[in-house]
Amino acid sequence: MFELIPFNHNIRRVASFDPFRAMDELENEMFRSSNAPASFRTDVQDKGEAFVLEAELPGMKKEDIELNIENDCLTISAVRKADETEKKPNYVKRERYFGSYSRSFDVSGIDIDKIEASYNDGILTILMPKKVELVPPSRKLEIK
């Protein structure tokens, strides 16, 4: 049994291998083409009475961002369009992608009528107040 496992003085190399990271890297290489737009990043904070969602959408115009709520699902969609004024671009390297971006979030515990959104310096900020839970009034029952 011992002859099947090669003896290696550098045990730390084996311990640093992360199979989950390796699978993520493999998935990214196989299913994401090199010119596909990446998803935008978001932060969600719990501020007590409300959640604050901040989404990074640098270089986007406010007109290119769309917010939709349907079936307790908030969808943020954005479209980055290519500059069509250039006739023949002469790029050496191009890393900025054009296309559509979309993310969805569950808003089942949110008061949908009071959601507010603002966009400033490439950051979309959405204030989502939590629903107020109605506690039924207590009452005394008479025993018969």
mmCIF file of N, CA and C in Angstrom:
data_model
loop_
_atom_site.group_PDB
_atom_site.id
_atom_site.type_symbol
_atom_site.label_atom_id
_atom_site.label_comp_id
_atom_site.label_asym_id
_atom_site.label_seq_id
_atom_site.Cartn_x
_atom_site.Cartn_y
_atom_site.Cartn_z
ATOM 1 N N MET A 1 0.817 -1.193 0.000
ATOM 2 C CA MET A 1 0.000 0.000 0.000
ATOM 3 C C MET A 1 0.859 1.255 0.000
ATOM 4 N N PHE A 2 1.958 1.254 0.769
ATOM 5 C CA PHE A 2 2.780 2.447 0.878
ATOM 6 C C PHE A 2 3.532 2.748 -0.408
ATOM 7 N N GLU A 3 3.808 1.765 -1.221
ATOM 8 C CA GLU A 3 4.534 2.009 -2.452
ATOM 9 C C GLU A 3 3.669 2.712 -3.512
ATOM 10 N N LEU A 4 2.342 2.765 -3.342
ATOM 11 C CA LEU A 4 1.479 3.441 -4.298
ATOM 12 C C LEU A 4 1.481 4.958 -4.121
ATOM 13 N N ILE A 5 1.839 5.431 -2.945
ATOM 14 C CA ILE A 5 1.849 6.867 -2.672
ATOM 15 C C ILE A 5 3.292 7.345 -2.695
ATOM 16 N N PRO A 6 3.653 8.228 -3.635
ATOM 17 C CA PRO A 6 5.045 8.687 -3.674
ATOM 18 C C PRO A 6 5.370 9.529 -2.446
ATOM 19 N N PHE A 7 6.564 9.309 -1.923
ATOM 20 C CA PHE A 7 7.010 10.065 -0.761
ATOM 21 C C PHE A 7 7.432 11.450 -1.226
ATOM 22 N N ASN A 8 6.900 12.478 -0.562
ATOM 23 C CA ASN A 8 7.209 13.862 -0.936
ATOM 24 C C ASN A 8 7.457 14.656 0.331
ATOM 25 N N HIS A 9 8.604 15.315 0.381
ATOM 26 C CA HIS A 9 8.920 16.133 1.545
ATOM 27 C C HIS A 9 8.065 17.394 1.597
ATOM 28 N N ASN A 10 7.529 17.843 0.472
ATOM 29 C CA ASN A 10 6.761 19.083 0.418
ATOM 30 C C ASN A 10 5.274 18.772 0.618
ATOM 31 N N ILE A 11 4.878 18.508 1.843
ATOM 32 C CA ILE A 11 3.495 18.163 2.167
ATOM 33 C C ILE A 11 2.581 19.372 2.005
ATOM 34 N N ARG A 12 3.114 20.575 2.202
ATOM 35 C CA ARG A 12 2.284 21.780 2.118
ATOM 36 C C ARG A 12 1.663 21.956 0.731
ATOM 37 N N ARG A 13 2.321 21.491 -0.306
ATOM 38 C CA ARG A 13 1.778 21.638 -1.650
ATOM 39 C C ARG A 13 0.472 20.867 -1.798
ATOM 40 N N VAL A 14 0.399 19.686 -1.231
ATOM 41 C CA VAL A 14 -0.817 18.887 -1.282
ATOM 42 C C VAL A 14 -1.899 19.531 -0.421
ATOM 43 N N ALA A 15 -1.515 20.063 0.729
ATOM 44 C CA ALA A 15 -2.497 20.671 1.629
ATOM 45 C C ALA A 15 -3.084 21.958 1.061
ATOM 46 N N SER A 16 -2.359 22.648 0.181
ATOM 47 C CA SER A 16 -2.867 23.903 -0.359
ATOM 48 C C SER A 16 -3.781 23.705 -1.565
ATOM 49 N N PHE A 17 -3.896 22.488 -2.066
ATOM 50 C CA PHE A 17 -4.765 22.229 -3.208
ATOM 51 C C PHE A 17 -6.214 22.327 -2.771
ATOM 52 N N ASP A 18 -6.986 23.139 -3.488
ATOM 53 C CA ASP A 18 -8.405 23.320 -3.186
ATOM 54 C C ASP A 18 -9.211 22.751 -4.353
ATOM 55 N N PRO A 19 -9.842 21.595 -4.181
ATOM 56 C CA PRO A 19 -10.565 20.992 -5.306
ATOM 57 C C PRO A 19 -11.760 21.825 -5.762
ATOM 58 N N PHE A 20 -12.368 22.593 -4.833
ATOM 59 C CA PHE A 20 -13.505 23.422 -5.220
ATOM 60 C C PHE A 20 -13.057 24.569 -6.119
ATOM 61 N N ARG A 21 -11.913 25.174 -5.790
ATOM 62 C CA ARG A 21 -11.382 26.241 -6.637
ATOM 63 C C ARG A 21 -10.997 25.691 -8.010
ATOM 64 N N ALA A 22 -10.427 24.509 -8.026
ATOM 65 C CA ALA A 22 -10.048 23.891 -9.292
ATOM 66 C C ALA A 22 -11.274 23.616 -10.162
ATOM 67 N N MET A 23 -12.382 23.161 -9.545
ATOM 68 C CA MET A 23 -13.605 22.913 -10.311
ATOM 69 C C MET A 23 -14.204 24.219 -10.833
ATOM 70 N N ASP A 24 -14.152 25.290 -10.029
ATOM 71 C CA ASP A 24 -14.643 26.593 -10.488
ATOM 72 C C ASP A 24 -13.841 27.087 -11.683
ATOM 73 N N GLU A 25 -12.518 26.940 -11.607
ATOM 74 C CA GLU A 25 -11.664 27.371 -12.717
ATOM 75 C C GLU A 25 -11.947 26.561 -13.974
ATOM 76 N N LEU A 26 -12.158 25.261 -13.805
ATOM 77 C CA LEU A 26 -12.474 24.403 -14.946
ATOM 78 C C LEU A 26 -13.807 24.802 -15.573
ATOM 79 N N GLU A 27 -14.810 25.064 -14.732
ATOM 80 C CA GLU A 27 -16.119 25.482 -15.244
ATOM 81 C C GLU A 27 -16.011 26.803 -16.006
ATOM 82 N N ASN A 28 -15.254 27.752 -15.459
ATOM 83 C CA ASN A 28 -15.085 29.036 -16.138
ATOM 84 C C ASN A 28 -14.409 28.876 -17.485
ATOM 85 N N GLU A 29 -13.422 27.992 -17.568
ATOM 86 C CA GLU A 29 -12.730 27.777 -18.829
ATOM 87 C C GLU A 29 -13.620 27.100 -19.863
ATOM 88 N N MET A 30 -14.471 26.176 -19.412
ATOM 89 C CA MET A 30 -15.274 25.406 -20.358
ATOM 90 C C MET A 30 -16.515 26.141 -20.839
ATOM 91 N N PHE A 31 -17.204 26.853 -19.947
ATOM 92 C CA PHE A 31 -18.515 27.379 -20.289
ATOM 93 C C PHE A 31 -18.563 28.879 -20.511
ATOM 94 N N ARG A 32 -17.518 29.574 -20.272
ATOM 95 C CA ARG A 32 -17.531 31.020 -20.477
ATOM 96 C C ARG A 32 -16.566 31.346 -21.611
ATOM 97 N N SER A 33 -17.096 31.884 -22.665
ATOM 98 C CA SER A 33 -16.226 32.248 -23.781
ATOM 99 C C SER A 33 -15.404 33.469 -23.398
ATOM 100 N N SER A 34 -14.329 33.709 -24.107
ATOM 101 C CA SER A 34 -13.412 34.787 -23.751
ATOM 102 C C SER A 34 -14.012 36.166 -23.983
ATOM 103 N N ASN A 35 -15.048 36.283 -24.798
ATOM 104 C CA ASN A 35 -15.627 37.606 -25.041
ATOM 105 C C ASN A 35 -17.001 37.770 -24.402
ATOM 106 N N ALA A 36 -17.375 36.882 -23.486
ATOM 107 C CA ALA A 36 -18.672 36.996 -22.815
ATOM 108 C C ALA A 36 -18.593 38.023 -21.693
ATOM 109 N N PRO A 37 -19.609 38.859 -21.562
ATOM 110 C CA PRO A 37 -19.577 39.846 -20.483
ATOM 111 C C PRO A 37 -19.737 39.178 -19.122
ATOM 112 N N ALA A 38 -19.008 39.669 -18.156
ATOM 113 C CA ALA A 38 -19.110 39.150 -16.795
ATOM 114 C C ALA A 38 -20.303 39.798 -16.106
ATOM 115 N N SER A 39 -20.784 39.157 -15.071
ATOM 116 C CA SER A 39 -21.886 39.715 -14.307
ATOM 117 C C SER A 39 -21.358 40.849 -13.436
ATOM 118 N N PHE A 40 -22.221 41.790 -13.108
ATOM 119 C CA PHE A 40 -21.793 42.889 -12.255
ATOM 120 C C PHE A 40 -21.843 42.459 -10.798
ATOM 121 N N ARG A 41 -21.073 43.150 -9.966
ATOM 122 C CA ARG A 41 -20.966 42.792 -8.560
ATOM 123 C C ARG A 41 -21.929 43.609 -7.714
ATOM 124 N N THR A 42 -22.420 42.988 -6.648
ATOM 125 C CA THR A 42 -23.369 43.673 -5.772
ATOM 126 C C THR A 42 -23.004 43.440 -4.315
ATOM 127 N N ASP A 43 -23.406 44.373 -3.474
ATOM 128 C CA ASP A 43 -23.330 44.248 -2.019
ATOM 129 C C ASP A 43 -24.737 44.476 -1.483
ATOM 130 N N VAL A 44 -25.155 43.683 -0.501
ATOM 131 C CA VAL A 44 -26.450 43.871 0.139
ATOM 132 C C VAL A 44 -26.191 44.026 1.633
ATOM 133 N N GLN A 45 -26.656 45.137 2.201
ATOM 134 C CA GLN A 45 -26.480 45.415 3.624
ATOM 135 C C GLN A 45 -27.839 45.408 4.314
ATOM 136 N N ASP A 46 -27.871 44.892 5.535
ATOM 137 C CA ASP A 46 -29.076 44.938 6.354
ATOM 138 C C ASP A 46 -28.939 46.139 7.276
ATOM 139 N N LYS A 47 -29.779 47.151 7.078
ATOM 140 C CA LYS A 47 -29.729 48.377 7.869
ATOM 141 C C LYS A 47 -30.807 48.403 8.952
ATOM 142 N N GLY A 48 -31.327 47.267 9.317
ATOM 143 C CA GLY A 48 -32.364 47.194 10.345
ATOM 144 C C GLY A 48 -33.756 47.207 9.748
ATOM 145 N N GLU A 49 -34.255 48.378 9.376
ATOM 146 C CA GLU A 49 -35.598 48.493 8.811
ATOM 147 C C GLU A 49 -35.618 48.341 7.293
ATOM 148 N N ALA A 50 -34.433 48.278 6.694
ATOM 149 C CA ALA A 50 -34.359 48.179 5.233
ATOM 150 C C ALA A 50 -33.072 47.467 4.819
ATOM 151 N N PHE A 51 -33.088 46.966 3.594
ATOM 152 C CA PHE A 51 -31.887 46.441 2.966
ATOM 153 C C PHE A 51 -31.406 47.484 1.959
ATOM 154 N N VAL A 52 -30.099 47.599 1.820
ATOM 155 C CA VAL A 52 -29.520 48.492 0.818
ATOM 156 C C VAL A 52 -28.686 47.632 -0.122
ATOM 157 N N LEU A 53 -29.060 47.633 -1.393
ATOM 158 C CA LEU A 53 -28.340 46.897 -2.421
ATOM 159 C C LEU A 53 -27.536 47.900 -3.232
ATOM 160 N N GLU A 54 -26.247 47.653 -3.377
ATOM 161 C CA GLU A 54 -25.385 48.497 -4.215
ATOM 162 C C GLU A 54 -24.800 47.626 -5.311
ATOM 163 N N ALA A 55 -24.978 48.048 -6.548
ATOM 164 C CA ALA A 55 -24.486 47.296 -7.696
ATOM 165 C C ALA A 55 -23.483 48.147 -8.462
ATOM 166 N N GLU A 56 -22.353 47.562 -8.815
ATOM 167 C CA GLU A 56 -21.336 48.260 -9.601
ATOM 168 C C GLU A 56 -21.681 48.167 -11.081
ATOM 169 N N LEU A 57 -21.939 49.304 -11.678
ATOM 170 C CA LEU A 57 -22.218 49.365 -13.114
ATOM 171 C C LEU A 57 -21.411 50.510 -13.717
ATOM 172 N N PRO A 58 -20.087 50.427 -13.673
ATOM 173 C CA PRO A 58 -19.271 51.547 -14.148
ATOM 174 C C PRO A 58 -19.408 51.745 -15.654
ATOM 175 N N GLY A 59 -19.428 52.995 -16.047
ATOM 176 C CA GLY A 59 -19.504 53.326 -17.465
ATOM 177 C C GLY A 59 -20.883 53.218 -18.073
ATOM 178 N N MET A 60 -21.864 52.848 -17.276
ATOM 179 C CA MET A 60 -23.235 52.735 -17.784
ATOM 180 C C MET A 60 -23.938 54.073 -17.677
ATOM 181 N N LYS A 61 -24.882 54.286 -18.560
ATOM 182 C CA LYS A 61 -25.760 55.451 -18.470
ATOM 183 C C LYS A 61 -27.023 55.014 -17.734
ATOM 184 N N LYS A 62 -27.646 55.974 -17.055
ATOM 185 C CA LYS A 62 -28.860 55.662 -16.305
ATOM 186 C C LYS A 62 -29.950 55.119 -17.228
ATOM 187 N N GLU A 63 -29.975 55.591 -18.465
ATOM 188 C CA GLU A 63 -30.996 55.149 -19.429
ATOM 189 C C GLU A 63 -30.805 53.691 -19.842
ATOM 190 N N ASP A 64 -29.604 53.142 -19.656
ATOM 191 C CA ASP A 64 -29.322 51.772 -20.067
ATOM 192 C C ASP A 64 -29.597 50.748 -18.969
ATOM 193 N N ILE A 65 -30.061 51.215 -17.798
ATOM 194 C CA ILE A 65 -30.326 50.334 -16.657
ATOM 195 C C ILE A 65 -31.834 50.219 -16.470
ATOM 196 N N GLU A 66 -32.283 48.997 -16.256
ATOM 197 C CA GLU A 66 -33.718 48.754 -16.091
ATOM 198 C C GLU A 66 -33.947 47.894 -14.855
ATOM 199 N N LEU A 67 -34.931 48.289 -14.038
ATOM 200 C CA LEU A 67 -35.310 47.537 -12.849
ATOM 201 C C LEU A 67 -36.735 47.029 -13.018
ATOM 202 N N ASN A 68 -36.943 45.736 -12.829
ATOM 203 C CA ASN A 68 -38.276 45.141 -12.954
ATOM 204 C C ASN A 68 -38.551 44.276 -11.728
ATOM 205 N N ILE A 69 -39.797 44.332 -11.256
ATOM 206 C CA ILE A 69 -40.225 43.470 -10.160
ATOM 207 C C ILE A 69 -41.400 42.644 -10.652
ATOM 208 N N GLU A 70 -41.240 41.333 -10.541
ATOM 209 C CA GLU A 70 -42.298 40.423 -10.970
ATOM 210 C C GLU A 70 -42.238 39.168 -10.096
ATOM 211 N N ASN A 71 -43.371 38.812 -9.512
ATOM 212 C CA ASN A 71 -43.476 37.614 -8.664
ATOM 213 C C ASN A 71 -42.427 37.599 -7.552
ATOM 214 N N ASP A 72 -42.309 38.690 -6.806
ATOM 215 C CA ASP A 72 -41.350 38.823 -5.702
ATOM 216 C C ASP A 72 -39.911 38.606 -6.145
ATOM 217 N N CYS A 73 -39.605 39.027 -7.350
ATOM 218 C CA CYS A 73 -38.252 38.906 -7.878
ATOM 219 C C CYS A 73 -37.843 40.237 -8.513
ATOM 220 N N LEU A 74 -36.789 40.854 -7.991
ATOM 221 C CA LEU A 74 -36.254 42.097 -8.546
ATOM 222 C C LEU A 74 -35.161 41.735 -9.543
ATOM 223 N N THR A 75 -35.301 42.206 -10.770
ATOM 224 C CA THR A 75 -34.300 41.949 -11.802
ATOM 225 C C THR A 75 -33.669 43.261 -12.214
ATOM 226 N N ILE A 76 -32.345 43.308 -12.140
ATOM 227 C CA ILE A 76 -31.575 44.463 -12.595
ATOM 228 C C ILE A 76 -30.959 44.075 -13.928
ATOM 229 N N SER A 77 -31.284 44.827 -14.970
ATOM 230 C CA SER A 77 -30.743 44.572 -16.304
ATOM 231 C C SER A 77 -30.035 45.825 -16.793
ATOM 232 N N ALA A 78 -28.936 45.625 -17.474
ATOM 233 C CA ALA A 78 -28.190 46.747 -18.037
ATOM 234 C C ALA A 78 -27.619 46.322 -19.383
ATOM 235 N N VAL A 79 -27.532 47.283 -20.285
ATOM 236 C CA VAL A 79 -27.006 47.011 -21.621
ATOM 237 C C VAL A 79 -25.880 47.985 -21.898
ATOM 238 N N ARG A 80 -24.732 47.454 -22.251
ATOM 239 C CA ARG A 80 -23.609 48.290 -22.673
ATOM 240 C C ARG A 80 -23.483 48.126 -24.180
ATOM 241 N N LYS A 81 -23.657 49.241 -24.881
ATOM 242 C CA LYS A 81 -23.645 49.205 -26.333
ATOM 243 C C LYS A 81 -22.272 49.598 -26.869
ATOM 244 N N ALA A 82 -21.904 49.005 -27.970
ATOM 245 C CA ALA A 82 -20.629 49.322 -28.612
ATOM 246 C C ALA A 82 -20.696 50.712 -29.232
ATOM 247 N N ASP A 83 -19.572 51.372 -29.268
ATOM 248 C CA ASP A 83 -19.482 52.687 -29.891
ATOM 249 C C ASP A 83 -19.492 52.495 -31.406
ATOM 250 N N GLU A 84 -20.595 52.873 -32.027
ATOM 251 C CA GLU A 84 -20.738 52.650 -33.460
ATOM 252 C C GLU A 84 -20.254 53.821 -34.295
ATOM 253 N N THR A 85 -19.687 54.845 -33.642
ATOM 254 C CA THR A 85 -19.171 55.979 -34.404
ATOM 255 C C THR A 85 -17.823 55.649 -35.028
ATOM 256 N N GLU A 86 -17.088 54.686 -34.440
ATOM 257 C CA GLU A 86 -15.811 54.283 -35.014
ATOM 258 C C GLU A 86 -16.061 53.389 -36.222
ATOM 259 N N LYS A 87 -15.401 53.706 -37.314
ATOM 260 C CA LYS A 87 -15.580 52.903 -38.527
ATOM 261 C C LYS A 87 -14.791 51.600 -38.451
ATOM 262 N N LYS A 88 -13.486 51.699 -38.202
ATOM 263 C CA LYS A 88 -12.639 50.517 -38.170
ATOM 264 C C LYS A 88 -11.701 50.626 -36.969
ATOM 265 N N PRO A 89 -12.042 50.010 -35.845
ATOM 266 C CA PRO A 89 -11.177 50.127 -34.676
ATOM 267 C C PRO A 89 -9.846 49.414 -34.884
ATOM 268 N N ASN A 90 -8.828 49.950 -34.283
ATOM 269 C CA ASN A 90 -7.471 49.430 -34.425
ATOM 270 C C ASN A 90 -6.952 48.964 -33.065
ATOM 271 N N TYR A 91 -7.653 48.049 -32.419
ATOM 272 C CA TYR A 91 -7.289 47.621 -31.081
ATOM 273 C C TYR A 91 -6.109 46.663 -31.116
ATOM 274 N N VAL A 92 -5.226 46.808 -30.139
ATOM 275 C CA VAL A 92 -4.169 45.838 -29.915
ATOM 276 C C VAL A 92 -4.668 44.794 -28.917
ATOM 277 N N LYS A 93 -5.392 45.259 -27.905
ATOM 278 C CA LYS A 93 -6.011 44.380 -26.920
ATOM 279 C C LYS A 93 -7.325 45.000 -26.487
ATOM 280 N N ARG A 94 -8.340 44.174 -26.301
ATOM 281 C CA ARG A 94 -9.638 44.692 -25.900
ATOM 282 C C ARG A 94 -10.202 43.827 -24.788
ATOM 283 N N GLU A 95 -10.400 44.427 -23.592
ATOM 284 C CA GLU A 95 -10.918 43.707 -22.442
ATOM 285 C C GLU A 95 -12.284 44.193 -22.010
ATOM 286 N N ARG A 96 -12.742 45.315 -22.519
ATOM 287 C CA ARG A 96 -14.071 45.818 -22.167
ATOM 288 C C ARG A 96 -15.084 45.147 -23.080
ATOM 289 N N TYR A 97 -16.128 44.628 -22.461
ATOM 290 C CA TYR A 97 -17.112 43.865 -23.208
ATOM 291 C C TYR A 97 -18.397 44.654 -23.391
ATOM 292 N N PHE A 98 -19.093 44.361 -24.448
ATOM 293 C CA PHE A 98 -20.376 44.966 -24.741
ATOM 294 C C PHE A 98 -21.412 43.859 -24.756
ATOM 295 N N GLY A 99 -22.566 44.178 -24.227
ATOM 296 C CA GLY A 99 -23.626 43.186 -24.179
ATOM 297 C C GLY A 99 -24.581 43.495 -23.055
ATOM 298 N N SER A 100 -25.378 42.505 -22.688
ATOM 299 C CA SER A 100 -26.367 42.729 -21.631
ATOM 300 C C SER A 100 -25.931 42.014 -20.360
ATOM 301 N N TYR A 101 -26.263 42.629 -19.247
ATOM 302 C CA TYR A 101 -25.953 42.114 -17.933
ATOM 303 C C TYR A 101 -27.272 42.008 -17.176
ATOM 304 N N SER A 102 -27.437 40.978 -16.352
ATOM 305 C CA SER A 102 -28.687 40.822 -15.625
ATOM 306 C C SER A 102 -28.451 40.026 -14.353
ATOM 307 N N ARG A 103 -29.086 40.469 -13.263
ATOM 308 C CA ARG A 103 -29.066 39.750 -11.989
ATOM 309 C C ARG A 103 -30.455 39.825 -11.393
ATOM 310 N N SER A 104 -30.861 38.785 -10.660
ATOM 311 C CA SER A 104 -32.173 38.751 -10.021
ATOM 312 C C SER A 104 -32.012 38.509 -8.528
ATOM 313 N N PHE A 105 -32.934 39.106 -7.748
ATOM 314 C CA PHE A 105 -32.898 39.009 -6.294
ATOM 315 C C PHE A 105 -34.310 38.751 -5.766
ATOM 316 N N ASP A 106 -34.402 37.949 -4.711
ATOM 317 C CA ASP A 106 -35.675 37.661 -4.066
ATOM 318 C C ASP A 106 -36.061 38.850 -3.186
ATOM 319 N N VAL A 107 -37.268 39.391 -3.394
ATOM 320 C CA VAL A 107 -37.740 40.523 -2.597
ATOM 321 C C VAL A 107 -39.057 40.175 -1.901
ATOM 322 N N SER A 108 -39.202 38.919 -1.481
ATOM 323 C CA SER A 108 -40.454 38.493 -0.865
ATOM 324 C C SER A 108 -40.702 39.161 0.482
ATOM 325 N N GLY A 109 -39.676 39.542 1.222
ATOM 326 C CA GLY A 109 -39.861 40.189 2.512
ATOM 327 C C GLY A 109 -39.743 41.699 2.445
ATOM 328 N N ILE A 110 -39.882 42.267 1.242
ATOM 329 C CA ILE A 110 -39.672 43.702 0.997
ATOM 330 C C ILE A 110 -41.008 44.374 0.695
ATOM 331 N N ASP A 111 -41.166 45.613 1.203
ATOM 332 C CA ASP A 111 -42.332 46.431 0.864
ATOM 333 C C ASP A 111 -42.077 47.018 -0.526
ATOM 334 N N ILE A 112 -42.604 46.372 -1.533
ATOM 335 C CA ILE A 112 -42.299 46.704 -2.924
ATOM 336 C C ILE A 112 -42.705 48.123 -3.291
ATOM 337 N N ASP A 113 -43.778 48.639 -2.706
ATOM 338 C CA ASP A 113 -44.266 49.981 -3.044
ATOM 339 C C ASP A 113 -43.322 51.092 -2.574
ATOM 340 N N LYS A 114 -42.422 50.787 -1.656
ATOM 341 C CA LYS A 114 -41.555 51.819 -1.094
ATOM 342 C C LYS A 114 -40.095 51.692 -1.539
ATOM 343 N N ILE A 115 -39.810 50.874 -2.527
ATOM 344 C CA ILE A 115 -38.438 50.719 -3.019
ATOM 345 C C ILE A 115 -38.018 51.992 -3.747
ATOM 346 N N GLU A 116 -36.797 52.455 -3.452
ATOM 347 C CA GLU A 116 -36.238 53.635 -4.111
ATOM 348 C C GLU A 116 -34.890 53.268 -4.711
ATOM 349 N N ALA A 117 -34.591 53.846 -5.882
ATOM 350 C CA ALA A 117 -33.320 53.564 -6.547
ATOM 351 C C ALA A 117 -32.674 54.868 -6.982
ATOM 352 N N SER A 118 -31.332 54.891 -6.914
ATOM 353 C CA SER A 118 -30.570 56.039 -7.405
ATOM 354 C C SER A 118 -29.298 55.505 -8.066
ATOM 355 N N TYR A 119 -28.751 56.305 -8.965
ATOM 356 C CA TYR A 119 -27.547 55.915 -9.701
ATOM 357 C C TYR A 119 -26.582 57.092 -9.706
ATOM 358 N N ASN A 120 -25.387 56.869 -9.141
ATOM 359 C CA ASN A 120 -24.411 57.944 -9.048
ATOM 360 C C ASN A 120 -23.002 57.356 -9.143
ATOM 361 N N ASP A 121 -22.179 57.910 -10.025
ATOM 362 C CA ASP A 121 -20.769 57.514 -10.183
ATOM 363 C C ASP A 121 -20.587 56.015 -10.410
ATOM 364 N N GLY A 122 -21.450 55.416 -11.214
ATOM 365 C CA GLY A 122 -21.306 54.011 -11.555
ATOM 366 C C GLY A 122 -21.843 53.042 -10.519
ATOM 367 N N ILE A 123 -22.468 53.551 -9.457
ATOM 368 C CA ILE A 123 -23.033 52.690 -8.411
ATOM 369 C C ILE A 123 -24.543 52.861 -8.381
ATOM 370 N N LEU A 124 -25.264 51.773 -8.606
ATOM 371 C CA LEU A 124 -26.719 51.755 -8.486
ATOM 372 C C LEU A 124 -27.044 51.388 -7.045
ATOM 373 N N THR A 125 -27.774 52.267 -6.343
ATOM 374 C CA THR A 125 -28.147 52.036 -4.950
ATOM 375 C C THR A 125 -29.658 51.865 -4.875
ATOM 376 N N ILE A 126 -30.091 50.747 -4.298
ATOM 377 C CA ILE A 126 -31.515 50.459 -4.168
ATOM 378 C C ILE A 126 -31.825 50.301 -2.690
ATOM 379 N N LEU A 127 -32.713 51.147 -2.184
ATOM 380 C CA LEU A 127 -33.175 51.083 -0.797
ATOM 381 C C LEU A 127 -34.461 50.271 -0.770
ATOM 382 N N MET A 128 -34.442 49.159 -0.032
ATOM 383 C CA MET A 128 -35.581 48.238 -0.011
ATOM 384 C C MET A 128 -36.083 48.080 1.419
ATOM 385 N N PRO A 129 -37.131 48.850 1.810
ATOM 386 C CA PRO A 129 -37.670 48.725 3.170
ATOM 387 C C PRO A 129 -38.307 47.351 3.392
ATOM 388 N N LYS A 130 -38.098 46.812 4.585
ATOM 389 C CA LYS A 130 -38.685 45.515 4.927
ATOM 390 C C LYS A 130 -40.178 45.677 5.172
ATOM 391 N N LYS A 131 -40.923 44.608 4.927
ATOM 392 C CA LYS A 131 -42.354 44.613 5.233
ATOM 393 C C LYS A 131 -42.531 44.647 6.739
ATOM 394 N N VAL A 132 -43.514 45.411 7.183
ATOM 395 C CA VAL A 132 -43.844 45.471 8.602
ATOM 396 C C VAL A 132 -44.760 44.298 8.904
ATOM 397 N N GLU A 133 -44.333 43.487 9.849
ATOM 398 C CA GLU A 133 -45.159 42.338 10.209
ATOM 399 C C GLU A 133 -46.304 42.799 11.090
ATOM 400 N N LEU A 134 -47.502 42.497 10.654
ATOM 401 C CA LEU A 134 -48.690 42.877 11.424
ATOM 402 C C LEU A 134 -48.959 41.816 12.479
ATOM 403 N N VAL A 135 -48.963 42.252 13.730
ATOM 404 C CA VAL A 135 -49.265 41.353 14.828
ATOM 405 C C VAL A 135 -50.745 41.499 15.136
ATOM 406 N N PRO A 136 -51.495 40.410 15.095
ATOM 407 C CA PRO A 136 -52.925 40.510 15.374
ATOM 408 C C PRO A 136 -53.137 40.968 16.815
ATOM 409 N N PRO A 137 -54.141 41.797 17.019
ATOM 410 C CA PRO A 137 -54.383 42.293 18.381
ATOM 411 C C PRO A 137 -54.806 41.130 19.282
ATOM 412 N N SER A 138 -54.377 41.229 20.524
ATOM 413 C CA SER A 138 -54.754 40.179 21.465
ATOM 414 C C SER A 138 -56.145 40.486 22.037
ATOM 415 N N ARG A 139 -56.842 39.457 22.381
ATOM 416 C CA ARG A 139 -58.174 39.643 22.955
ATOM 417 C C ARG A 139 -58.412 38.529 23.964
ATOM 418 N N LYS A 140 -59.326 38.806 24.838
ATOM 419 C CA LYS A 140 -59.643 37.859 25.890
ATOM 420 C C LYS A 140 -60.869 37.051 25.458
ATOM 421 N N LEU A 141 -60.768 35.744 25.603
ATOM 422 C CA LEU A 141 -61.884 34.867 25.253
ATOM 423 C C LEU A 141 -62.654 34.496 26.508
ATOM 424 N N GLU A 142 -63.954 34.442 26.351
ATOM 425 C CA GLU A 142 -64.824 34.089 27.452
ATOM 426 C C GLU A 142 -65.053 32.581 27.443
ATOM 427 N N ILE A 143 -64.976 31.987 28.584
ATOM 428 C CA ILE A 143 -65.202 30.548 28.690
ATOM 429 C C ILE A 143 -66.687 30.318 28.958
ATOM 430 N N LYS A 144 -67.316 29.428 28.206
ATOM 431 C CA LYS A 144 -68.755 29.140 28.359
ATOM 432 C C LYS A 144 -68.983 27.873 29.119
#
